[in-house]
Amino acid sequence: MDPFDAGAGGLLKQPKSVWATAGASVVAFMGIGLVDPILPSIAQGLDATASQVSLLFTSYFLITAVAMLVTGFVSSRIGGRRTLLLGLAFVVVFAGLAGTSGSVGELVGFRAGWGLGNALFVSTALAVIVGAAAGGSAAAILLYESALGLGMACGPLLGALLGDASWRYPFFGTAFLMAVGFLCIAVFLKEQAKPARKTSLLDPVKALGHGGLASAAATFFTVLAFTPFVLNMSPYRSGAVFFAWGVLLAVFSVIVAPRLQKRSGSLKVLGGSLVLLAADVLVLGYGSHTAAVVCTILSGAFIGVNNTVYTELALGVSDAPRPVASAGYNFVRWFAAAAAPFFAPKIEEWTDVHVPFVVAALTAVAGAAVVVVRRKALTLPQALDSARAGGTPTAEELEPKHATEDSVTVFAN
């Protein structure tokens, strides 16, 4: 079935509950890149250094990483709808408080609370969308991934538009939009059935014992928290750059990556993309200002491909239930994302502005090396390969061992 088909079950004929959850997902993902274009403004407004302001990402990602270990525990006990509403409530409260911050320490703390709410929401949203969707999961997954890409693209743009007047306004704007999302989900989304088996707190950690899953999670990183200081542009221009970055991320994640995988296979695509990303960030760090702008935008394409392939590998190679594998993978992934914004400015202070990008490039090359060395553990099951090639695997082939009734993969978290 074509997910774009306007008929029953198509992308355009989904229930209001699906659209409400997808709309809130857009805003949730907007929060990730919201502060990118206003980092220099925040530093100036709160009299903070680049390394202090970069802690906005560190606290957000660190709390998100830890929260990934408990989201399945929570949602399997109180249900998906209540988990979504709890996450949205946290975001509304802490995003609003972030706008009132009088110091960078307060802002970092409120951003951490925001990360907790976002983790509860995004780790549950796809499962809820698929459960409420009409006509199967294809259109629902496409809608969710489109929401992710749109949110990642629009976050920096919203931050720039509101942040041009004051760095506080993007936080207030996010709180307002998430409050609207809270009301829409409360009104339109009905509670879904709870899974037959409750998830324990240790299940995601145990899942990382699988060699393939651990290999897929170990090399994800980000340098977005440091790039705005290198670009040194106004919020409007910086927002436009990261908007273009987000558009490429969305297009390459949803459209280009699956086609490349079908043609060349996941491991070749991932290894090649990591090497190209390494070259891209080196030029970003050592090139002219124009080259830095172009390479920042272009990195969205490579990160989009990596995002899709890493997630598919992480959730396809393990025999753990998919929500559990997702939680374990995302714990390592978000933990690495928390470390990068902390160390990048520190490395710049200890050395010079170019070295953080050298480290990022070496990390990408190391990731490609992991793909080569661990290629056997990272080989996807034959069922998934046939599905990508256009075959129709059976439900038994696609279902992981020990899977529960709500084994819905959280793609691209």
Short mmCIF file of C-alpha atoms in Angstrom, two decimals:
data_model
loop_
_atom_site.label_atom_id
_atom_site.label_comp_id
_atom_site.label_asym_id
_atom_site.label_seq_id
_atom_site.Cartn_x
_atom_site.Cartn_y
_atom_site.Cartn_z
CA MET A 1 0.00 0.00 0.00
CA ASP A 2 1.22 3.48 -0.87
CA PRO A 3 1.41 5.44 2.42
CA PHE A 4 0.68 8.65 0.52
CA ASP A 5 -2.58 7.23 -0.81
CA ALA A 6 -5.45 9.49 0.21
CA GLY A 7 -7.71 6.48 0.66
CA ALA A 8 -8.59 4.81 3.94
CA GLY A 9 -5.45 4.26 5.96
CA GLY A 10 -3.37 6.60 3.82
CA LEU A 11 -1.16 9.34 5.21
CA LEU A 12 -3.82 12.00 4.70
CA LYS A 13 -6.66 9.98 6.23
CA GLN A 14 -5.41 9.43 9.76
CA PRO A 15 -7.47 10.00 12.93
CA LYS A 16 -7.23 13.27 14.82
CA SER A 17 -5.37 11.48 17.61
CA VAL A 18 -2.56 10.58 15.19
CA TRP A 19 -2.26 14.13 13.89
CA ALA A 20 -2.32 15.52 17.44
CA THR A 21 0.54 13.25 18.49
CA ALA A 22 2.50 13.94 15.29
CA GLY A 23 2.04 17.69 15.76
CA ALA A 24 3.32 17.52 19.31
CA SER A 25 6.25 15.43 18.03
CA VAL A 26 7.23 18.25 15.67
CA VAL A 27 7.44 20.67 18.60
CA ALA A 28 9.27 18.11 20.75
CA PHE A 29 11.99 17.68 18.12
CA MET A 30 12.12 21.43 17.58
CA GLY A 31 13.38 21.73 21.15
CA ILE A 32 16.60 19.89 20.31
CA GLY A 33 17.95 22.54 17.94
CA LEU A 34 16.03 25.50 19.31
CA VAL A 35 18.99 27.01 21.13
CA ASP A 36 21.52 26.55 18.28
CA PRO A 37 21.19 30.03 16.72
CA ILE A 38 20.84 31.85 20.08
CA LEU A 39 23.80 30.33 21.94
CA PRO A 40 25.93 33.49 21.46
CA SER A 41 22.97 35.65 22.55
CA ILE A 42 22.46 33.54 25.67
CA ALA A 43 26.16 33.75 26.49
CA GLN A 44 26.04 37.53 26.15
CA GLY A 45 22.77 37.92 28.05
CA LEU A 46 23.88 35.79 31.00
CA ASP A 47 27.55 36.82 30.88
CA ALA A 48 28.61 33.19 30.31
CA THR A 49 31.40 31.49 28.38
CA ALA A 50 30.93 29.23 25.38
CA SER A 51 31.67 26.13 27.47
CA GLN A 52 29.11 27.17 30.09
CA VAL A 53 26.39 27.77 27.53
CA SER A 54 27.17 24.48 25.78
CA LEU A 55 26.08 22.76 28.99
CA LEU A 56 22.52 23.47 27.78
CA PHE A 57 23.04 20.56 25.41
CA THR A 58 24.97 18.45 27.90
CA SER A 59 22.30 18.63 30.61
CA TYR A 60 19.51 18.08 28.08
CA PHE A 61 21.12 15.05 26.44
CA LEU A 62 22.43 13.55 29.69
CA ILE A 63 19.03 13.56 31.35
CA THR A 64 17.46 12.31 28.13
CA ALA A 65 19.95 9.43 28.04
CA VAL A 66 19.27 8.35 31.61
CA ALA A 67 15.52 8.78 31.15
CA MET A 68 15.61 6.40 28.17
CA LEU A 69 16.24 3.60 30.67
CA VAL A 70 13.02 4.32 32.54
CA THR A 71 10.57 5.35 29.82
CA GLY A 72 9.64 1.76 28.98
CA PHE A 73 9.27 1.00 32.68
CA VAL A 74 6.88 3.95 33.04
CA SER A 75 4.83 3.52 29.86
CA SER A 76 4.33 -0.22 30.39
CA ARG A 77 2.71 0.58 33.73
CA ILE A 78 0.71 3.80 33.24
CA GLY A 79 0.03 3.52 29.48
CA GLY A 80 1.18 5.45 26.43
CA ARG A 81 -1.32 8.32 26.69
CA ARG A 82 -0.46 9.16 30.28
CA THR A 83 3.27 8.89 29.52
CA LEU A 84 2.89 11.37 26.64
CA LEU A 85 0.93 13.80 28.81
CA LEU A 86 3.45 13.48 31.65
CA GLY A 87 6.31 14.22 29.27
CA LEU A 88 4.51 17.20 27.74
CA ALA A 89 3.74 18.59 31.18
CA PHE A 90 7.42 18.45 32.12
CA VAL A 91 8.38 20.26 28.90
CA VAL A 92 5.78 22.99 29.39
CA VAL A 93 6.88 23.67 32.96
CA PHE A 94 10.65 23.55 32.44
CA ALA A 95 10.69 25.33 29.06
CA GLY A 96 8.70 28.15 30.64
CA LEU A 97 11.02 28.26 33.64
CA ALA A 98 14.04 28.32 31.31
CA GLY A 99 12.78 31.61 29.90
CA THR A 100 12.86 33.16 33.38
CA SER A 101 16.44 32.11 34.17
CA GLY A 102 18.67 34.66 35.85
CA SER A 103 21.88 32.69 35.47
CA VAL A 104 23.37 30.07 33.19
CA GLY A 105 23.24 27.56 36.07
CA GLU A 106 19.47 27.97 36.38
CA LEU A 107 19.04 27.67 32.62
CA VAL A 108 21.13 24.47 32.50
CA GLY A 109 19.06 22.99 35.33
CA PHE A 110 15.73 23.83 33.70
CA ARG A 111 17.00 22.46 30.40
CA ALA A 112 17.70 19.16 32.19
CA GLY A 113 14.09 18.99 33.36
CA TRP A 114 13.05 19.71 29.79
CA GLY A 115 15.16 16.75 28.65
CA LEU A 116 13.34 14.43 31.05
CA GLY A 117 9.98 15.44 29.65
CA ASN A 118 11.19 15.15 26.08
CA ALA A 119 12.53 11.64 26.70
CA LEU A 120 9.19 10.49 28.09
CA PHE A 121 7.41 11.94 25.09
CA VAL A 122 9.60 11.00 22.11
CA SER A 123 10.28 7.45 23.32
CA THR A 124 6.51 6.80 23.43
CA ALA A 125 5.19 8.86 20.52
CA LEU A 126 5.80 6.41 17.67
CA ALA A 127 4.28 3.48 19.55
CA VAL A 128 1.19 5.61 20.22
CA ILE A 129 0.98 6.83 16.61
CA VAL A 130 1.25 3.30 15.21
CA GLY A 131 -1.32 2.02 17.70
CA ALA A 132 -3.82 4.74 16.79
CA ALA A 133 -3.15 4.85 13.04
CA ALA A 134 -5.55 3.58 10.41
CA GLY A 135 -4.45 1.11 7.77
CA GLY A 136 -1.26 -0.27 9.26
CA SER A 137 2.07 1.13 10.36
CA ALA A 138 3.64 2.27 7.06
CA ALA A 139 1.92 5.65 6.90
CA ALA A 140 2.25 6.11 10.67
CA ILE A 141 6.01 5.58 10.64
CA LEU A 142 6.39 7.89 7.65
CA LEU A 143 4.34 10.52 9.46
CA TYR A 144 6.49 10.21 12.58
CA GLU A 145 9.76 10.45 10.67
CA SER A 146 8.41 13.45 8.76
CA ALA A 147 7.55 15.07 12.09
CA LEU A 148 11.10 14.43 13.29
CA GLY A 149 12.64 16.00 10.20
CA LEU A 150 10.28 18.98 10.24
CA GLY A 151 10.97 19.57 13.93
CA MET A 152 14.74 19.35 13.54
CA ALA A 153 14.57 21.79 10.63
CA CYS A 154 12.17 24.29 12.20
CA GLY A 155 13.71 24.34 15.68
CA PRO A 156 16.67 26.54 14.74
CA LEU A 157 14.39 28.72 12.60
CA LEU A 158 11.98 29.33 15.47
CA GLY A 159 14.89 29.98 17.79
CA ALA A 160 16.24 32.59 15.39
CA LEU A 161 12.92 34.34 14.77
CA LEU A 162 11.96 34.62 18.44
CA GLY A 163 15.52 34.92 19.69
CA ASP A 164 16.23 37.99 17.59
CA ALA A 165 14.10 40.00 20.03
CA SER A 166 15.24 38.19 23.18
CA TRP A 167 16.93 34.89 23.91
CA ARG A 168 14.12 34.19 26.40
CA TYR A 169 11.29 34.17 23.84
CA PRO A 170 12.11 30.81 22.19
CA PHE A 171 11.68 29.08 25.56
CA PHE A 172 8.33 30.76 26.19
CA GLY A 173 7.26 29.93 22.63
CA THR A 174 8.09 26.26 23.07
CA ALA A 175 6.19 26.12 26.36
CA PHE A 176 3.12 27.60 24.66
CA LEU A 177 3.25 25.22 21.68
CA MET A 178 3.70 22.20 23.92
CA ALA A 179 0.76 23.32 26.04
CA VAL A 180 -1.33 23.31 22.87
CA GLY A 181 -0.03 19.81 22.11
CA PHE A 182 -0.94 18.70 25.64
CA LEU A 183 -4.53 19.88 25.16
CA CYS A 184 -4.84 18.24 21.74
CA ILE A 185 -3.60 14.86 23.00
CA ALA A 186 -5.77 15.10 26.12
CA VAL A 187 -8.84 15.69 23.94
CA PHE A 188 -8.24 13.51 20.89
CA LEU A 189 -6.12 10.55 22.06
CA LYS A 190 -7.75 7.66 23.86
CA GLU A 191 -5.75 5.37 26.11
CA GLN A 192 -4.38 2.29 24.39
CA ALA A 193 -4.00 -1.21 25.76
CA LYS A 194 -1.01 -1.75 28.04
CA PRO A 195 1.56 -4.39 27.01
CA ALA A 196 1.16 -7.91 28.32
CA ARG A 197 4.66 -7.84 29.80
CA LYS A 198 5.95 -4.97 31.93
CA THR A 199 9.44 -3.67 31.15
CA SER A 200 11.98 -3.73 33.98
CA LEU A 201 14.57 -1.01 34.62
CA LEU A 202 17.44 -3.38 33.76
CA ASP A 203 16.04 -4.68 30.45
CA PRO A 204 17.62 -1.94 28.26
CA VAL A 205 21.03 -2.40 29.94
CA LYS A 206 20.85 -6.18 29.48
CA ALA A 207 20.03 -5.65 25.80
CA LEU A 208 23.38 -3.89 25.32
CA GLY A 209 25.05 -7.23 26.01
CA HIS A 210 24.26 -8.11 22.40
CA GLY A 211 27.44 -7.46 20.39
CA GLY A 212 25.68 -5.99 17.39
CA LEU A 213 23.53 -3.61 19.42
CA ALA A 214 26.48 -2.34 21.45
CA SER A 215 28.52 -1.80 18.28
CA ALA A 216 25.75 0.19 16.62
CA ALA A 217 25.33 2.49 19.61
CA ALA A 218 28.97 3.20 20.40
CA THR A 219 29.86 5.73 17.70
CA PHE A 220 27.04 8.28 17.61
CA PHE A 221 28.11 11.86 18.40
CA THR A 222 27.26 15.50 17.73
CA VAL A 223 29.17 18.75 17.20
CA LEU A 224 26.18 21.05 16.78
CA ALA A 225 26.64 22.74 20.14
CA PHE A 226 30.01 24.23 19.15
CA THR A 227 29.40 25.18 15.52
CA PRO A 228 27.35 28.38 16.20
CA PHE A 229 30.38 29.94 17.89
CA VAL A 230 32.52 29.14 14.85
CA LEU A 231 29.95 30.58 12.43
CA ASN A 232 29.63 33.73 14.59
CA MET A 233 26.48 34.90 12.78
CA SER A 234 23.33 36.76 13.78
CA PRO A 235 20.44 34.63 15.08
CA TYR A 236 18.58 35.05 11.78
CA ARG A 237 21.49 33.89 9.63
CA SER A 238 22.50 31.12 12.00
CA GLY A 239 18.89 29.97 12.14
CA ALA A 240 18.72 29.87 8.34
CA VAL A 241 21.90 27.77 8.22
CA PHE A 242 20.59 25.23 10.70
CA PHE A 243 17.18 25.22 9.02
CA ALA A 244 18.88 24.17 5.78
CA TRP A 245 20.87 21.62 7.81
CA GLY A 246 17.63 20.20 9.20
CA VAL A 247 16.00 20.01 5.77
CA LEU A 248 18.90 17.95 4.45
CA LEU A 249 18.79 15.78 7.56
CA ALA A 250 15.08 15.08 6.99
CA VAL A 251 15.39 14.41 3.25
CA PHE A 252 18.40 12.12 3.55
CA SER A 253 16.99 10.31 6.58
CA VAL A 254 13.53 9.59 5.17
CA ILE A 255 14.10 9.44 1.40
CA VAL A 256 17.76 9.04 0.41
CA ALA A 257 19.09 6.62 3.05
CA PRO A 258 16.58 3.79 2.35
CA ARG A 259 17.33 3.99 -1.37
CA LEU A 260 21.08 3.89 -0.78
CA GLN A 261 20.63 0.91 1.54
CA LYS A 262 18.60 -0.94 -1.08
CA ARG A 263 21.31 -0.33 -3.66
CA SER A 264 24.51 -0.85 -1.63
CA GLY A 265 23.60 -2.38 1.73
CA SER A 266 23.52 -0.81 5.19
CA LEU A 267 27.14 -1.33 6.21
CA LYS A 268 28.65 0.10 3.03
CA VAL A 269 26.35 3.12 3.21
CA LEU A 270 27.12 3.73 6.87
CA GLY A 271 30.88 3.35 6.50
CA GLY A 272 31.00 5.63 3.47
CA SER A 273 28.79 8.25 5.12
CA LEU A 274 30.99 8.32 8.24
CA VAL A 275 34.15 8.84 6.16
CA LEU A 276 32.48 11.64 4.19
CA LEU A 277 31.29 13.22 7.44
CA ALA A 278 34.86 13.16 8.75
CA ALA A 279 36.08 15.01 5.65
CA ASP A 280 33.18 17.46 5.93
CA VAL A 281 33.89 18.49 9.53
CA LEU A 282 37.59 18.88 8.80
CA VAL A 283 36.79 21.38 6.05
CA LEU A 284 34.29 23.02 8.41
CA GLY A 285 37.00 23.54 11.00
CA TYR A 286 39.83 24.64 8.71
CA GLY A 287 38.08 26.24 5.73
CA SER A 288 36.90 29.78 5.12
CA HIS A 289 33.72 31.16 6.66
CA THR A 290 31.79 30.35 3.48
CA ALA A 291 33.15 26.82 3.52
CA ALA A 292 32.10 26.46 7.18
CA VAL A 293 28.55 27.49 6.32
CA VAL A 294 28.36 25.09 3.37
CA CYS A 295 29.86 22.19 5.35
CA THR A 296 27.54 22.80 8.31
CA ILE A 297 24.54 22.49 6.00
CA LEU A 298 26.04 19.51 4.16
CA SER A 299 26.68 17.65 7.42
CA GLY A 300 22.90 17.33 7.78
CA ALA A 301 22.89 14.96 4.81
CA PHE A 302 25.52 12.66 6.31
CA ILE A 303 23.99 12.77 9.79
CA GLY A 304 20.57 11.99 8.27
CA VAL A 305 21.93 8.89 6.57
CA ASN A 306 23.79 7.83 9.72
CA ASN A 307 20.68 8.37 11.83
CA THR A 308 18.52 6.08 9.73
CA VAL A 309 21.09 3.30 9.25
CA TYR A 310 22.32 3.29 12.85
CA THR A 311 18.77 3.05 14.17
CA GLU A 312 17.81 0.26 11.80
CA LEU A 313 20.94 -1.69 12.67
CA ALA A 314 20.53 -1.20 16.40
CA LEU A 315 16.95 -2.39 16.36
CA GLY A 316 17.37 -5.12 13.76
CA VAL A 317 20.44 -7.02 14.96
CA SER A 318 19.32 -7.64 18.54
CA ASP A 319 17.00 -10.41 19.70
CA ALA A 320 15.63 -8.20 22.49
CA PRO A 321 12.12 -6.73 22.23
CA ARG A 322 12.32 -3.67 20.03
CA PRO A 323 11.31 -1.10 22.66
CA VAL A 324 13.98 -2.52 24.98
CA ALA A 325 16.66 -2.49 22.26
CA SER A 326 15.65 1.06 21.40
CA ALA A 327 15.99 2.18 25.02
CA GLY A 328 19.45 0.62 25.40
CA TYR A 329 20.68 1.99 22.09
CA ASN A 330 19.33 5.47 22.77
CA PHE A 331 20.84 5.49 26.27
CA VAL A 332 24.34 5.14 24.79
CA ARG A 333 23.53 7.42 21.86
CA TRP A 334 22.18 10.31 23.95
CA PHE A 335 24.93 9.84 26.54
CA ALA A 336 27.52 10.36 23.79
CA ALA A 337 25.57 13.39 22.59
CA ALA A 338 25.80 14.79 26.13
CA ALA A 339 29.58 14.40 26.23
CA ALA A 340 30.30 16.15 22.92
CA PRO A 341 28.90 19.61 23.81
CA PHE A 342 30.85 19.51 27.10
CA PHE A 343 34.21 18.52 25.65
CA ALA A 344 34.15 20.52 22.38
CA PRO A 345 34.46 23.97 24.03
CA LYS A 346 36.94 22.58 26.56
CA ILE A 347 39.15 21.25 23.79
CA GLU A 348 38.98 24.66 22.09
CA GLU A 349 40.04 26.36 25.35
CA TRP A 350 42.93 23.94 25.82
CA THR A 351 44.11 24.11 22.19
CA ASP A 352 42.50 26.19 19.44
CA VAL A 353 39.22 26.49 17.53
CA HIS A 354 40.22 23.89 14.91
CA VAL A 355 40.99 20.92 17.16
CA PRO A 356 37.39 20.07 18.20
CA PHE A 357 36.63 19.37 14.55
CA VAL A 358 39.73 17.19 14.24
CA VAL A 359 38.47 15.16 17.20
CA ALA A 360 35.02 14.95 15.60
CA ALA A 361 36.57 13.73 12.34
CA LEU A 362 38.63 11.09 14.16
CA THR A 363 35.47 9.96 15.96
CA ALA A 364 33.68 9.51 12.65
CA VAL A 365 36.63 7.53 11.24
CA ALA A 366 36.65 5.39 14.37
CA GLY A 367 32.95 4.76 13.82
CA ALA A 368 33.66 3.59 10.29
CA ALA A 369 36.36 1.29 11.68
CA VAL A 370 33.88 -0.19 14.15
CA VAL A 371 31.52 -0.90 11.27
CA VAL A 372 34.28 -2.78 9.42
CA VAL A 373 35.58 -4.72 12.43
CA ARG A 374 32.11 -5.61 13.75
CA ARG A 375 30.47 -6.18 10.37
CA LYS A 376 29.42 -9.74 11.20
CA ALA A 377 27.67 -8.68 14.42
CA LEU A 378 26.03 -5.80 12.55
CA THR A 379 24.59 -7.92 9.74
CA LEU A 380 20.82 -7.52 9.60
CA PRO A 381 18.56 -10.59 9.58
CA GLN A 382 17.68 -11.90 6.15
CA ALA A 383 14.04 -10.91 6.69
CA LEU A 384 14.90 -7.22 6.93
CA ASP A 385 17.14 -7.41 3.88
CA SER A 386 14.33 -8.95 1.85
CA ALA A 387 11.91 -6.33 3.13
CA ARG A 388 14.21 -3.52 1.97
CA ALA A 389 14.61 -5.22 -1.40
CA GLY A 390 10.85 -5.31 -1.85
CA GLY A 391 10.00 -8.74 -0.47
CA THR A 392 7.32 -9.50 2.09
CA PRO A 393 8.76 -11.25 5.16
CA THR A 394 6.40 -12.97 7.53
CA ALA A 395 5.42 -11.53 10.88
CA GLU A 396 7.37 -14.30 12.59
CA GLU A 397 10.54 -13.32 10.70
CA LEU A 398 10.25 -9.69 11.65
CA GLU A 399 9.28 -10.19 15.29
CA PRO A 400 12.24 -10.35 17.68
CA LYS A 401 12.44 -13.08 20.26
CA HIS A 402 10.79 -12.31 23.60
CA ALA A 403 8.73 -9.58 21.89
CA THR A 404 5.66 -8.20 23.61
CA GLU A 405 2.38 -7.06 22.10
CA ASP A 406 3.50 -3.45 21.75
CA SER A 407 6.92 -4.11 20.23
CA VAL A 408 6.95 -0.93 18.17
CA THR A 409 10.32 0.45 17.17
CA VAL A 410 11.07 4.06 18.02
CA PHE A 411 12.83 4.98 14.79
CA ALA A 412 15.19 7.94 14.67
CA ASN A 413 15.00 8.88 18.33
#
